[in-house]
Coordinates of N, CA and C in Angstrom, one line a residue:
M16 N 0.8 -1.2 0.0 CA 0.0 0.0 0.0 C 0.9 1.3 0.0
S17 N 2.0 1.2 0.7 CA 2.9 2.3 0.8 C 3.4 2.7 -0.6
F18 N 3.7 1.6 -1.4 CA 4.2 1.9 -2.8 C 3.2 2.6 -3.6
I19 N 2.0 2.2 -3.5 CA 0.9 2.9 -4.3 C 0.8 4.3 -3.9
L20 N 0.9 4.6 -2.6 CA 0.8 6.0 -2.2 C 2.0 6.8 -2.7
K21 N 3.2 6.2 -2.7 CA 4.4 6.9 -3.1 C 4.3 7.2 -4.7
A22 N 3.9 6.2 -5.4 CA 3.7 6.3 -6.9 C 2.7 7.4 -7.2
L23 N 1.6 7.4 -6.4 CA 0.6 8.4 -6.7 C 1.1 9.8 -6.3
A24 N 1.9 9.9 -5.3 CA 2.4 11.2 -4.9 C 3.3 11.7 -6.0
I25 N 4.1 10.8 -6.6 CA 5.0 11.3 -7.7 C 4.2 11.8 -8.9
V26 N 3.2 11.0 -9.3 CA 2.3 11.4 -10.4 C 1.6 12.7 -10.1
L27 N 1.1 12.9 -8.9 CA 0.4 14.1 -8.6 C 1.4 15.3 -8.6
L28 N 2.6 15.1 -8.1 CA 3.7 16.1 -8.1 C 3.9 16.6 -9.5
F29 N 4.1 15.7 -10.4 CA 4.4 16.1 -11.8 C 3.1 16.7 -12.4
G30 N 1.9 16.3 -12.0 CA 0.7 16.9 -12.5 C 0.5 18.3 -12.0
S31 N 1.0 18.6 -10.9 CA 0.8 20.0 -10.3 C 1.8 21.0 -10.7
I32 N 2.8 20.6 -11.4 CA 3.8 21.6 -11.9 C 3.3 22.3 -13.1
T33 N 3.4 23.6 -13.1 CA 3.0 24.4 -14.2 C 3.8 24.0 -15.5
P34 N 3.2 23.8 -16.6 CA 4.0 23.5 -17.8 C 4.9 24.6 -18.2
L35 N 6.1 24.2 -18.6 CA 7.1 25.2 -19.0 C 7.0 25.3 -20.6
Y36 N 7.0 26.5 -21.0 CA 6.9 26.7 -22.5 C 8.2 27.5 -22.9
G37 N 8.8 27.1 -24.0 CA 10.0 27.8 -24.4 C 10.2 27.5 -25.9
A38 N 11.2 28.1 -26.5 CA 11.4 27.9 -27.9 C 11.8 26.4 -28.2
D39 N 12.6 25.9 -27.3 CA 13.1 24.5 -27.4 C 12.7 23.7 -26.2
N40 N 11.8 22.7 -26.3 CA 11.5 21.9 -25.2 C 12.6 20.8 -25.0
P41 N 13.0 20.6 -23.8 CA 14.1 19.6 -23.6 C 13.7 18.2 -23.9
N42 N 14.6 17.4 -24.3 CA 14.4 16.0 -24.6 C 14.7 15.2 -23.3
I43 N 13.6 14.5 -22.9 CA 13.7 13.8 -21.6 C 13.7 12.3 -21.8
L44 N 14.5 11.6 -21.0 CA 14.5 10.1 -21.0 C 14.2 9.7 -19.6
V45 N 13.2 8.8 -19.4 CA 12.8 8.3 -18.1 C 13.4 6.9 -17.9
M46 N 14.1 6.7 -16.8 CA 14.8 5.4 -16.6 C 14.6 4.9 -15.2
S47 N 14.5 3.6 -15.1 CA 14.4 3.0 -13.8 C 15.8 2.5 -13.3
E48 N 16.2 2.9 -12.1 CA 17.5 2.4 -11.5 C 17.1 1.3 -10.6
D49 N 17.6 0.1 -10.9 CA 17.2 -1.1 -10.1 C 18.4 -1.9 -9.7
S50 N 19.6 -1.3 -9.5 CA 20.8 -2.1 -9.1 C 20.7 -2.6 -7.7
D51 N 20.0 -1.9 -6.8 CA 19.9 -2.4 -5.5 C 18.9 -3.6 -5.5
Q52 N 19.3 -4.7 -4.8 CA 18.5 -5.9 -4.8 C 17.1 -5.7 -4.1
H53 N 17.0 -4.6 -3.4 CA 15.7 -4.3 -2.7 C 14.7 -3.5 -3.5
T54 N 15.2 -3.1 -4.7 CA 14.3 -2.4 -5.6 C 13.5 -3.4 -6.5
I55 N 12.4 -2.9 -7.1 CA 11.7 -3.7 -8.0 C 12.4 -3.6 -9.4
A56 N 12.6 -4.8 -10.0 CA 13.3 -4.8 -11.3 C 12.6 -4.0 -12.4
R57 N 13.4 -3.5 -13.3 CA 12.8 -2.6 -14.3 C 11.9 -3.3 -15.3
D58 N 12.0 -4.7 -15.4 CA 11.2 -5.4 -16.3 C 9.8 -5.9 -15.7
S59 N 9.5 -5.4 -14.5 CA 8.3 -5.8 -13.8 C 7.1 -4.9 -14.3
R60 N 5.9 -5.4 -14.2 CA 4.7 -4.6 -14.6 C 4.6 -3.3 -13.8
V61 N 5.0 -3.4 -12.5 CA 4.9 -2.2 -11.7 C 5.8 -1.1 -12.2
T62 N 7.0 -1.4 -12.5 CA 8.0 -0.4 -13.0 C 7.6 0.1 -14.3
K63 N 7.1 -0.8 -15.2 CA 6.7 -0.3 -16.5 C 5.5 0.6 -16.4
S64 N 4.6 0.4 -15.4 CA 3.4 1.3 -15.2 C 3.9 2.6 -14.7
V65 N 4.8 2.7 -13.8 CA 5.3 4.0 -13.3 C 6.1 4.7 -14.4
I66 N 6.9 4.0 -15.2 CA 7.5 4.7 -16.4 C 6.5 5.3 -17.3
S67 N 5.5 4.5 -17.6 CA 4.4 5.0 -18.5 C 3.7 6.2 -17.9
A68 N 3.4 6.2 -16.7 CA 2.7 7.3 -16.0 C 3.6 8.6 -16.0
L69 N 4.9 8.4 -15.7 CA 5.8 9.6 -15.7 C 6.0 10.1 -17.2
Q70 N 6.1 9.2 -18.1 CA 6.3 9.7 -19.5 C 5.0 10.4 -20.0
N71 N 3.8 9.9 -19.6 CA 2.6 10.6 -20.0 C 2.4 12.0 -19.4
Q72 N 2.8 12.0 -18.1 CA 2.7 13.3 -17.4 C 3.7 14.4 -18.0
L73 N 4.9 13.9 -18.3 CA 5.9 14.9 -18.9 C 5.4 15.3 -20.3
F74 N 4.9 14.3 -21.1 CA 4.4 14.6 -22.4 C 3.2 15.6 -22.3
D75 N 2.4 15.4 -21.4 CA 1.2 16.3 -21.2 C 1.7 17.7 -20.8
M76 N 2.9 17.8 -20.2 CA 3.5 19.1 -19.9 C 4.3 19.7 -21.0
H77 N 4.2 19.1 -22.2 CA 4.8 19.6 -23.4 C 6.3 19.4 -23.5
F78 N 6.8 18.4 -22.8 CA 8.2 18.0 -23.0 C 8.3 16.9 -24.1
N79 N 9.5 16.8 -24.7 CA 9.7 15.8 -25.6 C 10.2 14.6 -24.8
V80 N 9.5 13.5 -24.8 CA 9.8 12.4 -23.9 C 10.1 11.2 -24.9
Y81 N 11.2 10.5 -24.6 CA 11.6 9.4 -25.4 C 11.7 8.1 -24.6
D82 N 11.4 7.0 -25.2 CA 11.4 5.7 -24.6 C 12.8 5.2 -24.6
E83 N 13.3 4.7 -23.5 CA 14.7 4.2 -23.4 C 14.9 3.0 -24.4
T84 N 14.0 2.1 -24.5 CA 14.1 1.0 -25.3 C 14.3 1.4 -26.8
V85 N 13.5 2.3 -27.2 CA 13.5 2.8 -28.6 C 14.9 3.5 -28.9
V86 N 15.3 4.4 -28.1 CA 16.5 5.2 -28.4 C 17.8 4.4 -28.2
S87 N 17.7 3.3 -27.5 CA 18.9 2.5 -27.3 C 18.9 1.2 -28.0
L88 N 18.0 1.0 -28.9 CA 17.8 -0.3 -29.6 C 19.1 -0.8 -30.3
D89 N 19.8 0.1 -30.9 CA 21.0 -0.4 -31.7 C 22.3 -0.4 -30.9
S90 N 22.3 0.2 -29.7 CA 23.5 0.4 -29.0 C 23.6 -0.5 -27.8
F91 N 22.5 -0.9 -27.1 CA 22.6 -1.6 -25.9 C 21.7 -2.9 -25.9
T92 N 22.1 -3.9 -25.1 CA 21.3 -5.1 -24.9 C 20.0 -4.7 -24.2
Q93 N 18.9 -5.2 -24.7 CA 17.6 -4.8 -24.2 C 17.3 -5.9 -23.1
S94 N 16.3 -5.5 -22.3 CA 15.7 -6.4 -21.3 C 16.7 -6.8 -20.2
R95 N 17.7 -6.0 -19.9 CA 18.6 -6.2 -18.8 C 18.0 -5.5 -17.6
S96 N 18.2 -6.2 -16.5 CA 17.9 -5.6 -15.2 C 19.1 -5.4 -14.3
R97 N 18.9 -4.7 -13.2 CA 20.0 -4.5 -12.2 C 21.2 -3.8 -12.8
R98 N 20.9 -2.7 -13.5 CA 22.0 -1.9 -14.1 C 22.4 -0.9 -13.1
S99 N 23.7 -0.6 -13.2 CA 24.3 0.5 -12.3 C 23.9 1.9 -12.8
D100 N 24.1 2.8 -11.9 CA 23.9 4.2 -12.3 C 24.9 4.6 -13.5
A101 N 26.1 4.1 -13.4 CA 27.1 4.4 -14.4 C 26.6 3.9 -15.8
E102 N 26.0 2.7 -15.8 CA 25.5 2.2 -17.1 C 24.3 3.0 -17.6
L103 N 23.5 3.4 -16.7 CA 22.3 4.2 -17.1 C 22.8 5.5 -17.7
F104 N 23.7 6.2 -17.1 CA 24.1 7.5 -17.6 C 25.0 7.3 -18.9
T105 N 25.7 6.2 -19.0 CA 26.4 5.9 -20.2 C 25.4 5.7 -21.4
L106 N 24.4 5.0 -21.1 CA 23.3 4.8 -22.1 C 22.7 6.2 -22.5
A107 N 22.4 7.0 -21.6 CA 21.8 8.3 -21.9 C 22.7 9.2 -22.7
R108 N 24.0 9.2 -22.3 CA 25.0 10.0 -23.0 C 25.2 9.5 -24.4
S109 N 25.0 8.2 -24.7 CA 25.3 7.6 -26.0 C 24.2 8.0 -27.0
V110 N 23.0 8.4 -26.5 CA 21.9 8.7 -27.5 C 22.2 10.1 -28.1
K111 N 22.4 10.1 -29.4 CA 22.7 11.3 -30.2 C 21.6 11.8 -30.9
R112 N 20.6 10.9 -31.3 CA 19.5 11.3 -32.1 C 18.2 10.8 -31.5
P113 N 17.5 11.5 -30.8 CA 17.7 12.9 -30.4 C 18.7 13.1 -29.2
P114 N 19.4 14.2 -29.1 CA 20.2 14.3 -27.9 C 19.4 14.5 -26.7
I115 N 19.7 13.7 -25.6 CA 19.0 13.8 -24.4 C 19.5 14.9 -23.5
D116 N 18.6 15.8 -23.1 CA 18.9 16.9 -22.2 C 18.7 16.6 -20.8
I117 N 17.7 15.8 -20.4 CA 17.4 15.5 -19.0 C 17.1 14.0 -18.9
V118 N 17.7 13.4 -17.8 CA 17.4 12.0 -17.5 C 16.7 12.0 -16.2
V119 N 15.5 11.4 -16.2 CA 14.7 11.2 -14.9 C 14.9 9.8 -14.5
V120 N 15.6 9.6 -13.4 CA 15.9 8.3 -12.8 C 15.2 8.1 -11.5
F121 N 14.6 6.9 -11.4 CA 13.8 6.6 -10.2 C 14.1 5.2 -9.8
S122 N 13.8 4.9 -8.5 CA 13.9 3.5 -8.0 C 12.6 3.3 -7.2
I123 N 12.1 2.0 -7.3 CA 10.9 1.7 -6.5 C 11.3 0.6 -5.5
Y124 N 11.1 1.0 -4.3 CA 11.3 0.0 -3.1 C 10.0 -0.5 -2.7
A125 N 9.9 -1.8 -2.5 CA 8.6 -2.4 -2.1 C 8.8 -3.0 -0.7
N126 N 7.8 -2.9 0.1 CA 7.8 -3.6 1.4 C 6.5 -4.4 1.5
T127 N 6.7 -5.7 1.7 CA 5.5 -6.5 1.8 C 5.3 -6.9 3.3
Q128 N 4.0 -7.1 3.6 CA 3.7 -7.5 4.9 C 2.7 -8.7 4.8
V129 N 2.9 -9.7 5.6 CA 2.1 -10.9 5.6 C 0.9 -10.6 6.5
S130 N -0.3 -10.8 6.1 CA -1.5 -10.6 6.9 C -1.9 -11.9 7.4
H131 N -2.2 -12.0 8.7 CA -2.6 -13.2 9.4 C -4.1 -13.1 9.7
A132 N -4.8 -12.4 8.9 CA -6.2 -12.2 9.1 C -7.0 -13.6 8.8
S133 N -7.8 -13.9 9.7 CA -8.5 -15.1 9.5 C -9.8 -14.9 8.7
T134 N -10.1 -15.9 7.9 CA -11.3 -15.9 7.0 C -12.3 -16.9 7.6
H135 N -13.4 -16.4 7.9 CA -14.5 -17.3 8.4 C -15.6 -17.3 7.5

């Protein structure tokens, strides 16, 4: 439940920021950092949902948002998990078309609790 509240808070935060308008909108790449074994892997449904929500919010705010898989198709092995920060930033720096101006990196930590509720 805590995860859902945190994810919702992030989405609401991005939704409440006034859109920025300018001559050139920055190119943004949203990436999940999952090198810590306590984080949810980037290939999970949860992480993919959060990436999609962040990308949609940023797109709605008139930013140019690019999908990591699409822009790194020719350069990097796809479907890898547990990548280090260094690898993420190397990937982002290697993208030349379009040049990436901003990288949004996030991690999702989950905490599960076993419920001993009886069912009658």
